[in-house]
Structure formats: structure tokens, C-alpha cells
Coordinates of N, CA and C in Angstrom, one line a residue:
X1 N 23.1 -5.2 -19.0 CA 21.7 -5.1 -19.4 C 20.9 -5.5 -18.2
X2 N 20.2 -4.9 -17.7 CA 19.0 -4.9 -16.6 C 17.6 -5.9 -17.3
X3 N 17.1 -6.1 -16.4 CA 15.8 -6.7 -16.5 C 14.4 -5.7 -17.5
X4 N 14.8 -4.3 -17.2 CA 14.0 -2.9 -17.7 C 15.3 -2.9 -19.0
X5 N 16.3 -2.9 -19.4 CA 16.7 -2.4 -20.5 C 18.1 -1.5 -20.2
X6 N 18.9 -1.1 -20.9 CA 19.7 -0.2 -20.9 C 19.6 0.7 -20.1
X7 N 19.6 1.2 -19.1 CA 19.3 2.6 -18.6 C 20.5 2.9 -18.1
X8 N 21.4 3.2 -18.3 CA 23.0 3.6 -17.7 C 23.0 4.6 -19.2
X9 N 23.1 5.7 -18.7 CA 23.4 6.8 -19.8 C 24.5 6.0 -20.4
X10 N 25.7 6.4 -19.5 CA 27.1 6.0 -19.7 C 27.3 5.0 -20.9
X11 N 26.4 3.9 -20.3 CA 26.8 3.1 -21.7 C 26.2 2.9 -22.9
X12 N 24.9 3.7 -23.1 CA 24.7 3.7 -24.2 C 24.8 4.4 -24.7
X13 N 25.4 6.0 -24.1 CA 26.0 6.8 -25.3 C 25.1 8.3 -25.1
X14 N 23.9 8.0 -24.8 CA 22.7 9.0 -24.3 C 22.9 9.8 -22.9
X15 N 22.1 11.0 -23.6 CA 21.5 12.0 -22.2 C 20.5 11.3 -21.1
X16 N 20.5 11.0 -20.1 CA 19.6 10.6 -19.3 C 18.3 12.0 -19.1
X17 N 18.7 13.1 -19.3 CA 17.4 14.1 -19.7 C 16.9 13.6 -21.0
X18 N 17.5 13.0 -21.9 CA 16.4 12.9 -23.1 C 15.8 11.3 -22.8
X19 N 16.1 10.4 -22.1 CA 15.3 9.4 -21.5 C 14.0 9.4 -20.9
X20 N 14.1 10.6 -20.4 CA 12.9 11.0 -19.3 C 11.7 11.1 -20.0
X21 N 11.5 11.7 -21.3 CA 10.4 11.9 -21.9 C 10.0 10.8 -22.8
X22 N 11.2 9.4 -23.1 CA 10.6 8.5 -23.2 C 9.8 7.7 -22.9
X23 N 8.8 7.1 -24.1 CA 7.4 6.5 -23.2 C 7.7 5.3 -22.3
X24 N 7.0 4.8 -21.2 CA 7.4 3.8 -20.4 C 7.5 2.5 -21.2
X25 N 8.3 1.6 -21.3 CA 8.9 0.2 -22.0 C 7.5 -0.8 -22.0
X26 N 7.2 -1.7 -22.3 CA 6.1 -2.2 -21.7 C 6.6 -4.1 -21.2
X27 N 6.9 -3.9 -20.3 CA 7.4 -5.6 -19.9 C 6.2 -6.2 -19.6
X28 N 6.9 -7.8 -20.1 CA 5.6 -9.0 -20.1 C 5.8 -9.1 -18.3
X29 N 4.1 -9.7 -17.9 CA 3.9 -9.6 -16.8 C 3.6 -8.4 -15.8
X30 N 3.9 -7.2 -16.3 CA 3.5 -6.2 -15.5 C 2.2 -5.7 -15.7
X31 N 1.7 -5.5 -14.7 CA -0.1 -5.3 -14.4 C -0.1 -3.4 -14.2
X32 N -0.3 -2.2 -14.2 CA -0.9 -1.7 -13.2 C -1.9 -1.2 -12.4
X33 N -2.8 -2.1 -12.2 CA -3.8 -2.0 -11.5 C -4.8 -1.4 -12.8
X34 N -5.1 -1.9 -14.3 CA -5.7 -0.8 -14.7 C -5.3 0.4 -15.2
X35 N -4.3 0.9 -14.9 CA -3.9 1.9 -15.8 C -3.1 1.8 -16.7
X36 N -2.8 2.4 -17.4 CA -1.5 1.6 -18.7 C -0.7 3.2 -19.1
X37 N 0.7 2.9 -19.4 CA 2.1 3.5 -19.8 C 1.0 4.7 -20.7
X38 N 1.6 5.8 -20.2 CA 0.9 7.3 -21.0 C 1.6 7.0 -22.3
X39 N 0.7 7.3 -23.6 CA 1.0 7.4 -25.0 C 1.9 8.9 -25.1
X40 N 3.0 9.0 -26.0 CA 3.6 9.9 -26.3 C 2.8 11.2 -26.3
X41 N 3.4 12.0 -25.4 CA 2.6 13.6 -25.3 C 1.7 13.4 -23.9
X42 N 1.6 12.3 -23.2 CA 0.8 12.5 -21.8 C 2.2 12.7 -21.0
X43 N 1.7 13.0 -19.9 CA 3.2 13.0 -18.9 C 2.3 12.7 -17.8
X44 N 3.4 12.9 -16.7 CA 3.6 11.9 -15.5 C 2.3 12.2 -14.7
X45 N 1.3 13.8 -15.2 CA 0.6 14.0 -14.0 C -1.0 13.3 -14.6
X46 N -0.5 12.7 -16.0 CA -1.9 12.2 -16.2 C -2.1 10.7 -15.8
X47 N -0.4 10.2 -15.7 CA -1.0 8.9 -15.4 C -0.9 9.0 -13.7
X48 N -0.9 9.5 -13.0 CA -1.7 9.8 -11.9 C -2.8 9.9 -11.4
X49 N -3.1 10.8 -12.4 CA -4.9 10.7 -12.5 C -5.6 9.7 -12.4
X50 N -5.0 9.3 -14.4 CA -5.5 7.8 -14.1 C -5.3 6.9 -13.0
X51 N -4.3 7.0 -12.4 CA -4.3 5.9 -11.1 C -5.1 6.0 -10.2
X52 N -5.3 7.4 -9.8 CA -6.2 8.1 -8.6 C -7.9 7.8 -9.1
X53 N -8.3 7.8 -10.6 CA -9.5 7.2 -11.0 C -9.7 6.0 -11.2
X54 N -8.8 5.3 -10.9 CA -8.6 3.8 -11.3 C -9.2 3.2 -9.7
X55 N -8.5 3.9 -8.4 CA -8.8 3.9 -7.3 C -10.1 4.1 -6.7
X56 N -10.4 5.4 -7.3 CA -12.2 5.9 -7.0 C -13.1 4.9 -7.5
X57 N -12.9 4.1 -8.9 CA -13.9 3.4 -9.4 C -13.4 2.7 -8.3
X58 N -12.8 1.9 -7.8 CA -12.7 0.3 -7.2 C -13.7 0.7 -5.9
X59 N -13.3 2.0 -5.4 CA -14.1 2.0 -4.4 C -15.2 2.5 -4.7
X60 N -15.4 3.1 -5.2 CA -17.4 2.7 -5.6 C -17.9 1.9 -5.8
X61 N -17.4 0.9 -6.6 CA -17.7 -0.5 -7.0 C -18.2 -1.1 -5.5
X62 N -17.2 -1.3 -4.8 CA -17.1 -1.6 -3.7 C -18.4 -1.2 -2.6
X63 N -18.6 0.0 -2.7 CA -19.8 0.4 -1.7 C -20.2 0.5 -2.5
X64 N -21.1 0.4 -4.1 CA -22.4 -0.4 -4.7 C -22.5 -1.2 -4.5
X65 N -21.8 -2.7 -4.3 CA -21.6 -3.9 -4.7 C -21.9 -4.4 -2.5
X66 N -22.0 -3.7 -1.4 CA -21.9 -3.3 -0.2 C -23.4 -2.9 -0.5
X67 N -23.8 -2.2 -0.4 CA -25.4 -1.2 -0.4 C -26.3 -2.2 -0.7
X68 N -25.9 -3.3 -1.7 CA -26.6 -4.2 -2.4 C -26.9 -5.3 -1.3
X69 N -25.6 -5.9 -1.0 CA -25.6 -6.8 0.2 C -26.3 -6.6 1.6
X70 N -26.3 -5.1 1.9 CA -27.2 -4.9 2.8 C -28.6 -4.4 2.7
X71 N -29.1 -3.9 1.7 CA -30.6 -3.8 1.3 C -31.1 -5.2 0.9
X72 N -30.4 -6.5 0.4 CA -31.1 -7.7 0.2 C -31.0 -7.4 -1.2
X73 N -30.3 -7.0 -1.7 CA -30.5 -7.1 -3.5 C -29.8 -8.9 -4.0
X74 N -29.3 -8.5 -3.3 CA -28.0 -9.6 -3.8 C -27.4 -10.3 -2.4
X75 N -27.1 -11.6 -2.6 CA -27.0 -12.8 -1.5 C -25.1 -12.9 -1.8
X76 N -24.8 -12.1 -1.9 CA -23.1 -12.4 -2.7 C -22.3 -11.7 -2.3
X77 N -22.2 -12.3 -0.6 CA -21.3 -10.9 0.5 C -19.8 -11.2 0.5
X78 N -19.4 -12.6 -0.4 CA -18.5 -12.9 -0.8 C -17.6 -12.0 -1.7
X79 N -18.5 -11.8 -3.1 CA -18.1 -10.4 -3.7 C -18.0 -9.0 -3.2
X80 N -18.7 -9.2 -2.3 CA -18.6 -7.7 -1.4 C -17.2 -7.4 -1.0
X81 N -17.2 -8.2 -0.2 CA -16.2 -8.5 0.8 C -14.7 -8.4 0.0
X82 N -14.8 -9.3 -1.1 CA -13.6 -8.8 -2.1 C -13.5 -7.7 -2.6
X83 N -14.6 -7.0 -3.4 CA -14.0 -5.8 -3.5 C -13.9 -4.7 -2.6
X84 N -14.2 -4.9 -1.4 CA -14.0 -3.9 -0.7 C -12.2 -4.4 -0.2
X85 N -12.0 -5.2 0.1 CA -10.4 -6.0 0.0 C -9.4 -5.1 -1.2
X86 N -9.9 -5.3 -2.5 CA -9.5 -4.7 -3.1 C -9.3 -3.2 -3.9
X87 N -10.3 -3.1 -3.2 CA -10.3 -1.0 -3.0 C -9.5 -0.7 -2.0
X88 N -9.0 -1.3 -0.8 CA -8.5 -0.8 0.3 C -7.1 -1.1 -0.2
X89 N -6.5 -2.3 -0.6 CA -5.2 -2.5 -1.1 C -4.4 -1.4 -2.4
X90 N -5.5 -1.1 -3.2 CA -5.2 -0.2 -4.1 C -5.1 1.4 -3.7
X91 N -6.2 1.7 -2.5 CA -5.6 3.0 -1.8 C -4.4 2.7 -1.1
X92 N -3.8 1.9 -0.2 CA -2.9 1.9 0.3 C -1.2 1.8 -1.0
X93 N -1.9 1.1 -1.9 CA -0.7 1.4 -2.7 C -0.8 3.1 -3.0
X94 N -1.7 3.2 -3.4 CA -1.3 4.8 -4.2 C -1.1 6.1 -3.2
X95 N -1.5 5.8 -1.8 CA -0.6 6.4 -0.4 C 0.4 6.5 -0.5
X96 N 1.1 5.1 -0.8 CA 2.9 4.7 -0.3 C 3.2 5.2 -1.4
X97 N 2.6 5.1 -3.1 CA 3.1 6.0 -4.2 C 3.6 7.2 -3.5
X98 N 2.1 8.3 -3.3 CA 2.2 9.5 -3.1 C 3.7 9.7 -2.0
X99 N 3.6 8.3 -0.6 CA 4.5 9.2 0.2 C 5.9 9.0 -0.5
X100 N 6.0 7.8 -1.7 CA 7.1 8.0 -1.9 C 7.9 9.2 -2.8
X101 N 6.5 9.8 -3.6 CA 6.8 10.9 -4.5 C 7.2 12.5 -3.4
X102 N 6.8 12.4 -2.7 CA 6.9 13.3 -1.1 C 8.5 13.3 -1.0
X103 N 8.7 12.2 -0.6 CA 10.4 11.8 -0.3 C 10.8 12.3 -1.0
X104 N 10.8 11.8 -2.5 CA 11.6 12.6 -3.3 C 12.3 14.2 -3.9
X105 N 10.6 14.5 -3.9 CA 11.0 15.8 -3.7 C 11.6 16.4 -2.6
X106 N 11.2 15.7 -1.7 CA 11.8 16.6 -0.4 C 13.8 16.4 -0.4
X107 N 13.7 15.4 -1.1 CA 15.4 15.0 -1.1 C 15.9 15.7 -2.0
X108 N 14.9 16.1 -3.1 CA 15.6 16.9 -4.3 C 15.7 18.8 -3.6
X109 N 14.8 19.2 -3.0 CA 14.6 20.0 -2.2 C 16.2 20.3 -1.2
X110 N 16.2 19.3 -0.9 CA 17.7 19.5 0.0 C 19.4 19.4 -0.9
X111 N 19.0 19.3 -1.6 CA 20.1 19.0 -2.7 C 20.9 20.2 -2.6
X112 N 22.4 20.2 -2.5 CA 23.5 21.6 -3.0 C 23.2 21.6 -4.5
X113 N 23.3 23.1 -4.9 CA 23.2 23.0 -6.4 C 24.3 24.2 -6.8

């Protein structure tokens, strides 16, 4: 038994194709960023989306919360400063996502069949 759960077809008796459309497990402690496990009947390209719009708000946030600091709205370049920290961290995760979804395909792509 893994930390995620059963996932060895072999030993529990199951198709690893009928796993796939199962919804994602929900473990204590896992965050992501704002977006949460698609409800049964979403698939993989909506929680993308949501990740990709989870990303766009932060960075808006970010240059409102920036526009503010530099027109004199607000004295709190402290908060600025963070979420712009934190918009940039979140694009770079969902880059390394994307190049890792890249790899993939490209390795499934080379595959003998």
C-alpha cells in the first residue's frame, strides 16, 4: 500500500484503464494552488483550465495590487511585492506542468505498438 492508495492493477484485481476515469483521491495536506480534484464527469482538460485561471487571477491580482503601489493608492509594497512573488512561482509551476505533459506525450509518441 503506497501513501496514494492501491494503485498496482495486479494487486487489486482491476483494469488500470478503468482507474483512469476515477476521480482524484483527496489526501490530507495536499493544497493545489486553488484548484480542487474535477467532480465526476470533468476530465483532465478542465482541471487545466482551472489551473491556467487560477494562474491569470494571481497575476492580476498582482499588477492591481502593483498599479496601486505606484499611483500612491496604497503604502503596502510589502503586499505587492508578495503577490507578485507569488504569481511568478505559480507560472513557473504550471510551465514545468505543461513541459512535463510535453515529455510525455512525446515518449508516448515514440512508443512501438
Amino acid at each position: 500500500m503506497t501513501p496514494v492508495g492501491s494503485i498496482n492493477p495486479l494487486l487489486t484485481g482491476g483494469s488500470l484503464l478503468n482507474k483512469i476515469d476515477a476521480p482524484l483521491p483527496k489526501l490530507p495536506g495536499v493544497h493545489l494552488g486553488g484548484a480542487t480534484a474535477p467532480a465526476s464527469g470533468e476530465g483532465f482538460g478542465r482541471m487545466l483550465d482551472g489551473l491556467v485561471a487560477t494562474v491569470d487571477a494571481k497575476q492580476q491580482e498582482a499588477q492591481a495590487l502593483t498599479q496601486k503601489v505606484l499611483l500612491g493608492d496604497s503604502g503596502q509594497l510589502h503586499q505587492s511585492v508578495i503577490a507578485m512573488q507569488e504569481a511568478g512561482v505559480s507560472f513557473s509551476l504550471m510551465v514545468e506542468v505543461r513541459n512535463k505533459l510535453i515529455e510525455s506525450y512525446q515518449e508516448l509518441m515514440r512508443m512501438q505498438v
